[in-house]
PDB file of N, CA and C in Angstrom:
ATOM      1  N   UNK A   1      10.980 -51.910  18.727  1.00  0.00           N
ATOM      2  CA  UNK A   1      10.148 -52.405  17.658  1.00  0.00           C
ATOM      3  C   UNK A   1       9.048 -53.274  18.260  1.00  0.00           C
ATOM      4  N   UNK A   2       7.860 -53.107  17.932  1.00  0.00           N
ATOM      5  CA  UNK A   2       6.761 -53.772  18.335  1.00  0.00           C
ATOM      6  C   UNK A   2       6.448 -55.002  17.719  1.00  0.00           C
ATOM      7  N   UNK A   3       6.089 -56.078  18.168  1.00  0.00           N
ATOM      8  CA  UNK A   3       5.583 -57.533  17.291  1.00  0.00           C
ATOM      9  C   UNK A   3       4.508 -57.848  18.197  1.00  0.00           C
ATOM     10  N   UNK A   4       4.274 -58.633  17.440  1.00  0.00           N
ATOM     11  CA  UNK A   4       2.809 -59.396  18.056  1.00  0.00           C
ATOM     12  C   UNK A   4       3.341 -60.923  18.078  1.00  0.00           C
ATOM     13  N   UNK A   5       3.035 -61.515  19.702  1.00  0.00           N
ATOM     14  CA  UNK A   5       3.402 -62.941  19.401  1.00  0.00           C
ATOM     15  C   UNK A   5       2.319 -63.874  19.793  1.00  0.00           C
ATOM     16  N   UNK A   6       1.787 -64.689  19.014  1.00  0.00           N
ATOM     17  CA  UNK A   6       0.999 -65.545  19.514  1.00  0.00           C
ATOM     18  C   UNK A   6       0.699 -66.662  20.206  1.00  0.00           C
ATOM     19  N   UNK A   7       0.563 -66.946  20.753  1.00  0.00           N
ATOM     20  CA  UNK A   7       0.455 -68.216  21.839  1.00  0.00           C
ATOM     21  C   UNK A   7      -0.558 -68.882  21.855  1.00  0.00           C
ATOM     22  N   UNK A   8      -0.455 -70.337  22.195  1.00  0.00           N
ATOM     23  CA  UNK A   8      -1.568 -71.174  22.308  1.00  0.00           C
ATOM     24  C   UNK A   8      -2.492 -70.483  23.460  1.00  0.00           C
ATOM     25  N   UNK A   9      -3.233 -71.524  23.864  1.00  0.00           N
ATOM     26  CA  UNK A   9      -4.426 -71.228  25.615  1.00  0.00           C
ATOM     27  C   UNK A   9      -3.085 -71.884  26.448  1.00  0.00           C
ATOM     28  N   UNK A  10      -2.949 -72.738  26.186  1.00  0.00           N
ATOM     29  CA  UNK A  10      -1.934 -73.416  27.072  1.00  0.00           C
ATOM     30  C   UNK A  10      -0.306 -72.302  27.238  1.00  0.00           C
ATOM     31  N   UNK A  11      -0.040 -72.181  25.818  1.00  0.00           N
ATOM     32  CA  UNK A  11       1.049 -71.171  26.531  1.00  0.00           C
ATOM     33  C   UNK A  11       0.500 -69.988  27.333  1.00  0.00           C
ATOM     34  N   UNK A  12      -0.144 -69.279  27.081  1.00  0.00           N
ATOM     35  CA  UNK A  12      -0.550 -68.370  27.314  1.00  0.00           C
ATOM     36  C   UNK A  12      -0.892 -68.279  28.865  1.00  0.00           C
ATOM     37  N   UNK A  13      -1.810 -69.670  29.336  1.00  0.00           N
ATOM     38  CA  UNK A  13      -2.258 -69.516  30.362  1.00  0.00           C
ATOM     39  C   UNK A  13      -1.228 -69.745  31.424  1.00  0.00           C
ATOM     40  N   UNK A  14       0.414 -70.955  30.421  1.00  0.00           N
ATOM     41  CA  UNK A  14       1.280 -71.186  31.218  1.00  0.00           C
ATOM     42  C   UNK A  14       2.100 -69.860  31.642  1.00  0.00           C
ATOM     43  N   UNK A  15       2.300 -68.950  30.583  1.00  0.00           N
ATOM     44  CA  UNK A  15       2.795 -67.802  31.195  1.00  0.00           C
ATOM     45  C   UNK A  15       1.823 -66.413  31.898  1.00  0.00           C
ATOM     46  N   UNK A  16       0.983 -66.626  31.991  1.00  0.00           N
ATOM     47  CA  UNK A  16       0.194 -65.862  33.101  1.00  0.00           C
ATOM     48  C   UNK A  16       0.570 -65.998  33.945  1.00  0.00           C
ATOM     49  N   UNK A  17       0.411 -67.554  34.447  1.00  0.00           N
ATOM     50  CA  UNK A  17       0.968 -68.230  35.650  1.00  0.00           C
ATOM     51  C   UNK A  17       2.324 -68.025  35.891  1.00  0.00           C
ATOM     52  N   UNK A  18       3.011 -67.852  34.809  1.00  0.00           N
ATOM     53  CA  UNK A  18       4.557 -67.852  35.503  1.00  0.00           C
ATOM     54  C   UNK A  18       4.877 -66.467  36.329  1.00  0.00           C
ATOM     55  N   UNK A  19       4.163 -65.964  35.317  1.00  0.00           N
ATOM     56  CA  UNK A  19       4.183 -64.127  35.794  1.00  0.00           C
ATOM     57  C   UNK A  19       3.762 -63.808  36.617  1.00  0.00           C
ATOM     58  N   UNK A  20       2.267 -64.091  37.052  1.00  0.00           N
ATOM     59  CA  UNK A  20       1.858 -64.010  38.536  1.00  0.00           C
ATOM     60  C   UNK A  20       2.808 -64.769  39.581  1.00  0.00           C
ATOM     61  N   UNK A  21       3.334 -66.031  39.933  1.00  0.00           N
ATOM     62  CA  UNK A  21       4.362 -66.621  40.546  1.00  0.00           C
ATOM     63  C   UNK A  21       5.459 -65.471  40.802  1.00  0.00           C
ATOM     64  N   UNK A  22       5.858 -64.430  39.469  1.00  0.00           N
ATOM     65  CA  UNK A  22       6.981 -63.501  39.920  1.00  0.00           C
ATOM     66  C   UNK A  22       6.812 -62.187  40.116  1.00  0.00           C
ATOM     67  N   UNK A  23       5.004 -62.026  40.194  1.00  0.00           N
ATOM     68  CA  UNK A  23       5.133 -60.739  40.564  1.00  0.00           C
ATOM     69  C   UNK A  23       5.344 -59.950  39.361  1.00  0.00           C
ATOM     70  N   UNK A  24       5.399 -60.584  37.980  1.00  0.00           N
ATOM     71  CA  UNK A  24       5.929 -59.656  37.216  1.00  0.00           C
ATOM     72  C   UNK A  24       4.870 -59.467  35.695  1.00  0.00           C
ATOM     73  N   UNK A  25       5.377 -58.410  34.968  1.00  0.00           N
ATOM     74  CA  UNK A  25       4.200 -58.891  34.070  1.00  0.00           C
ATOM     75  C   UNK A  25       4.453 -59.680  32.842  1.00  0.00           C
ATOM     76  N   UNK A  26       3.272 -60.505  32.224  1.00  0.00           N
ATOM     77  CA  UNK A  26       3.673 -61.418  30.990  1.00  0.00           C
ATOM     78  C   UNK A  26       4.414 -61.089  30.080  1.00  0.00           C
ATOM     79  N   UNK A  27       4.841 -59.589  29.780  1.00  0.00           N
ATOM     80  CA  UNK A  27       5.320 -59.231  28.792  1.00  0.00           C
ATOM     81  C   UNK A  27       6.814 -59.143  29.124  1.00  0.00           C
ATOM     82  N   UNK A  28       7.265 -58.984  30.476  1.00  0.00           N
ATOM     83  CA  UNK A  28       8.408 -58.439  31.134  1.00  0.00           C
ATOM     84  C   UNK A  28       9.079 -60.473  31.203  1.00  0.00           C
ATOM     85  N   UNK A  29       8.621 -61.300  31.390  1.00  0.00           N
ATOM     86  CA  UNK A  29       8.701 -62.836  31.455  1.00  0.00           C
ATOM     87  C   UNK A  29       8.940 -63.269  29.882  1.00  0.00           C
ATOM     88  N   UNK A  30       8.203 -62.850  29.131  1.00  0.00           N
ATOM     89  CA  UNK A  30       8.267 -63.324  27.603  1.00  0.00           C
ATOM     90  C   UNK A  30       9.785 -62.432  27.438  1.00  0.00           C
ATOM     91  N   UNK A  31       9.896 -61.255  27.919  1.00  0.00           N
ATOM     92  CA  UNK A  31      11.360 -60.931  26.941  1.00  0.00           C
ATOM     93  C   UNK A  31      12.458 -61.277  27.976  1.00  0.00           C
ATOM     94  N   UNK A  32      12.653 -61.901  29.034  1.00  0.00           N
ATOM     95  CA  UNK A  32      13.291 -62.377  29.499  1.00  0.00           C
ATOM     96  C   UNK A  32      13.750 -64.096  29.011  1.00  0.00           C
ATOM     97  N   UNK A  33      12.493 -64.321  28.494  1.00  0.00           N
ATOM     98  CA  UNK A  33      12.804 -65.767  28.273  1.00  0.00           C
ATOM     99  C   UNK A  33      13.655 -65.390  26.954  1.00  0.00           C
ATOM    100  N   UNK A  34      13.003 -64.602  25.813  1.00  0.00           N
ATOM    101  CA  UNK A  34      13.810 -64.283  24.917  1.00  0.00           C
ATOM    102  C   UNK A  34      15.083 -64.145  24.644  1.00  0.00           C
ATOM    103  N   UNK A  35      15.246 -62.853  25.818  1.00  0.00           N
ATOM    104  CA  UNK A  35      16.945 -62.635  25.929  1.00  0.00           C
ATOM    105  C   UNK A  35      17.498 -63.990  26.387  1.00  0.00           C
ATOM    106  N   UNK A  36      17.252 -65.144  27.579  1.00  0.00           N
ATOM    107  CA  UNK A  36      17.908 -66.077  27.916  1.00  0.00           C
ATOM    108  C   UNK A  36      17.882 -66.757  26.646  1.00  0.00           C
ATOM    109  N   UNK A  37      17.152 -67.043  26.013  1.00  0.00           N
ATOM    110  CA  UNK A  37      17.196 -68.213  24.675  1.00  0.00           C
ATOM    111  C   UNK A  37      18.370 -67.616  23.984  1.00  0.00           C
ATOM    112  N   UNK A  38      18.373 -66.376  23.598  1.00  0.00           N
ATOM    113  CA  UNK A  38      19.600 -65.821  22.710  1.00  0.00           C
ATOM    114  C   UNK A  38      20.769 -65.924  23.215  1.00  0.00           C
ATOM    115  N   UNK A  39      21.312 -65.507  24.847  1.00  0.00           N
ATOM    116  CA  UNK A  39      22.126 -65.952  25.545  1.00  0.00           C
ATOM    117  C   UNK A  39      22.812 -67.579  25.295  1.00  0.00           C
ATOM    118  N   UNK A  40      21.573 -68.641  25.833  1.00  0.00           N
ATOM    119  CA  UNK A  40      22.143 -69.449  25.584  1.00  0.00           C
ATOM    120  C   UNK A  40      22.129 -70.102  24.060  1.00  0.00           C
ATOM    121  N   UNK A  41      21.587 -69.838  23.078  1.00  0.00           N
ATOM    122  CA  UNK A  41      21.690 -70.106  21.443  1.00  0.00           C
ATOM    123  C   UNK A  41      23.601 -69.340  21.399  1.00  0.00           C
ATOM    124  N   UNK A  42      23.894 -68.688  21.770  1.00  0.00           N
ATOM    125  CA  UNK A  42      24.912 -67.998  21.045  1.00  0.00           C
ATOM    126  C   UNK A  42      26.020 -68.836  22.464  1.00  0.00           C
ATOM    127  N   UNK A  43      25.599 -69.209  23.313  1.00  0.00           N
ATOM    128  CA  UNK A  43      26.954 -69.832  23.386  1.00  0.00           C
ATOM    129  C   UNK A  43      27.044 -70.979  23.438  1.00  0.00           C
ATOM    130  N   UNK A  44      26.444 -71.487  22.939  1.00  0.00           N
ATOM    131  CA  UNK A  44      26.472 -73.143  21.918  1.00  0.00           C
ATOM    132  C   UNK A  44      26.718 -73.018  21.080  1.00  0.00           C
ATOM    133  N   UNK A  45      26.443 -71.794  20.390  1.00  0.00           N
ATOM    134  CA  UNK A  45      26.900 -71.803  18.671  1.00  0.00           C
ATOM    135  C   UNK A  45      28.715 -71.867  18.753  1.00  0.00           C
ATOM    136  N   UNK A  46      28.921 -70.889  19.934  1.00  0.00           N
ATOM    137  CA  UNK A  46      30.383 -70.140  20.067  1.00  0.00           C
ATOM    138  C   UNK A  46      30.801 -71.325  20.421  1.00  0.00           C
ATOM    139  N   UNK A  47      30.605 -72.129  21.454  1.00  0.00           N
ATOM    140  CA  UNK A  47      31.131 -73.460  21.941  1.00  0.00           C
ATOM    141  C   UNK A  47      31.243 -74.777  20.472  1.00  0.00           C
ATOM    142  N   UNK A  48      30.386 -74.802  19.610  1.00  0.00           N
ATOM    143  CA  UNK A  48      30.214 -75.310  18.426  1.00  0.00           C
ATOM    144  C   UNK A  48      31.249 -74.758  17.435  1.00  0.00           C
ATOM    145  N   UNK A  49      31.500 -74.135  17.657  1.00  0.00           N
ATOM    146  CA  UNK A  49      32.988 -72.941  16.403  1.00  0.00           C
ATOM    147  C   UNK A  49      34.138 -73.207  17.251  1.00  0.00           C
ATOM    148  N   UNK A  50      34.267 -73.092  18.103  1.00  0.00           N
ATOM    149  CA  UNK A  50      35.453 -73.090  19.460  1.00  0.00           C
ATOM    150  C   UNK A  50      35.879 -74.894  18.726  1.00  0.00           C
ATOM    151  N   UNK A  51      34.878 -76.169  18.901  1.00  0.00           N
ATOM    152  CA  UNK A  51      35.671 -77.777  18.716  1.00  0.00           C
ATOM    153  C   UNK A  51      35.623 -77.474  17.381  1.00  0.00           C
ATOM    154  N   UNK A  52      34.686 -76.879  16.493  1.00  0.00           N
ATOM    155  CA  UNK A  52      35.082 -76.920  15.029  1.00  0.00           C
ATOM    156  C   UNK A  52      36.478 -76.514  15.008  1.00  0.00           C
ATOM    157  N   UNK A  53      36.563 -75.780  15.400  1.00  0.00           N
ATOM    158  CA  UNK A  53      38.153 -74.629  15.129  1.00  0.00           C
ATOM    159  C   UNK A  53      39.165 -75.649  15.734  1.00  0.00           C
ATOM    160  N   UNK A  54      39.210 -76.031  16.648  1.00  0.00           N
ATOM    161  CA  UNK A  54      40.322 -76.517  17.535  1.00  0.00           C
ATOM    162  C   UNK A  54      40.248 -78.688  17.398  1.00  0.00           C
ATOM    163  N   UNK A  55      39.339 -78.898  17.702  1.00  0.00           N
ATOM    164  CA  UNK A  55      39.455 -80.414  17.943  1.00  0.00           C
ATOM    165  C   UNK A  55      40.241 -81.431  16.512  1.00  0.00           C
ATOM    166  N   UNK A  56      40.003 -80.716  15.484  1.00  0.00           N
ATOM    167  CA  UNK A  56      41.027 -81.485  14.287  1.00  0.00           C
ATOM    168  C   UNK A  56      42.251 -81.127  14.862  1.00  0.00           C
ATOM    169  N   UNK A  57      42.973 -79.965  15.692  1.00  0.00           N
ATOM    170  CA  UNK A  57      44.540 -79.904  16.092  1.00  0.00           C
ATOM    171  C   UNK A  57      44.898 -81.148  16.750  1.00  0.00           C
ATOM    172  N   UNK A  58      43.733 -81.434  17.749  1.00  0.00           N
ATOM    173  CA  UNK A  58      44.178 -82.782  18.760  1.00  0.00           C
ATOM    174  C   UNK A  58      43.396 -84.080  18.443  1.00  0.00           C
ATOM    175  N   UNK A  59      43.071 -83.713  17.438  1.00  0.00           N
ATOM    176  CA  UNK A  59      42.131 -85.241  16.781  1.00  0.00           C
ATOM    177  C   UNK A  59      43.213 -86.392  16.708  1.00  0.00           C
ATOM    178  N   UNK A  60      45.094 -86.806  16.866  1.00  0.00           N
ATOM    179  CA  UNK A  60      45.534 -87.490  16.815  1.00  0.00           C
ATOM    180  C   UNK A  60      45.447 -87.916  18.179  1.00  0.00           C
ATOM    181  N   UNK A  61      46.003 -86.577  19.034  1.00  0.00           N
ATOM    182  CA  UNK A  61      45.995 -87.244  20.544  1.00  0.00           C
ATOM    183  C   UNK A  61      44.663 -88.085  21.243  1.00  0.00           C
ATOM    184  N   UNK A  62      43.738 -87.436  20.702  1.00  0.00           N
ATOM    185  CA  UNK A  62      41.930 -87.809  20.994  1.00  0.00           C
ATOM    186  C   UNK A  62      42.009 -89.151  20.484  1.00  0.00           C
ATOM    187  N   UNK A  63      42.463 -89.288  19.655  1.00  0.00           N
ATOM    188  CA  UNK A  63      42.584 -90.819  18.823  1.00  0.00           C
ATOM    189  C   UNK A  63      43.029 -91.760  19.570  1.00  0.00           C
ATOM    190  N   UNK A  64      44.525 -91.369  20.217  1.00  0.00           N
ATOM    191  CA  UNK A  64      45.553 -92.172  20.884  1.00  0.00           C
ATOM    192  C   UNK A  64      44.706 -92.398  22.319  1.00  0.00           C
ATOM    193  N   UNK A  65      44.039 -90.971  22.782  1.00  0.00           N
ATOM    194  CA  UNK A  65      43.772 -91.924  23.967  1.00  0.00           C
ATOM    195  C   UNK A  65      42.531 -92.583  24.372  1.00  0.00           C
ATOM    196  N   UNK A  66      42.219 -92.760  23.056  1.00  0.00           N
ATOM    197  CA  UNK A  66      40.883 -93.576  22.719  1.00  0.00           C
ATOM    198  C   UNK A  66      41.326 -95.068  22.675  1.00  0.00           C
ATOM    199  N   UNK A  67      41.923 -95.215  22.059  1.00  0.00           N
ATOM    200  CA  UNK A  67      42.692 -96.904  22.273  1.00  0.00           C
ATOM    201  C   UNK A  67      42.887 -97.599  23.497  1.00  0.00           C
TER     202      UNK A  67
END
């Protein structure tokens, strides 16, 4: 699926630059950053569900050795 994304001068010119630095092209850098953002968004979320789910089991012991 095709989109159009817009960027400031400043982003824009910052990812030129990044892309030239790798040899690679702006478009191949923008969906890399993409996929990493989703990567790490989803395992913070998962890590965020993981203490939701679990930390009320040991919320007494967490308590105790808080004292």
């Amino acid at each position: 699926m095709a989109m159009t994304l817009r960027l400031t001068d400043d982003e824009s010119d910052a990812l030129r630059r990044r892309a030239e630095l790798e040899s690679r092209s702006m478009q191949d850098v923008a969906r890399q950053a993409v996929r990493d953002y989703i990567e790490q968004r989803s395992r913070a979320e998962l890590l965020e569900q993981v203490l939701d789910d679990e930390l009320p089991r040991y919320a007494e012991a967490l308590e105790r050795l808080g004292e």
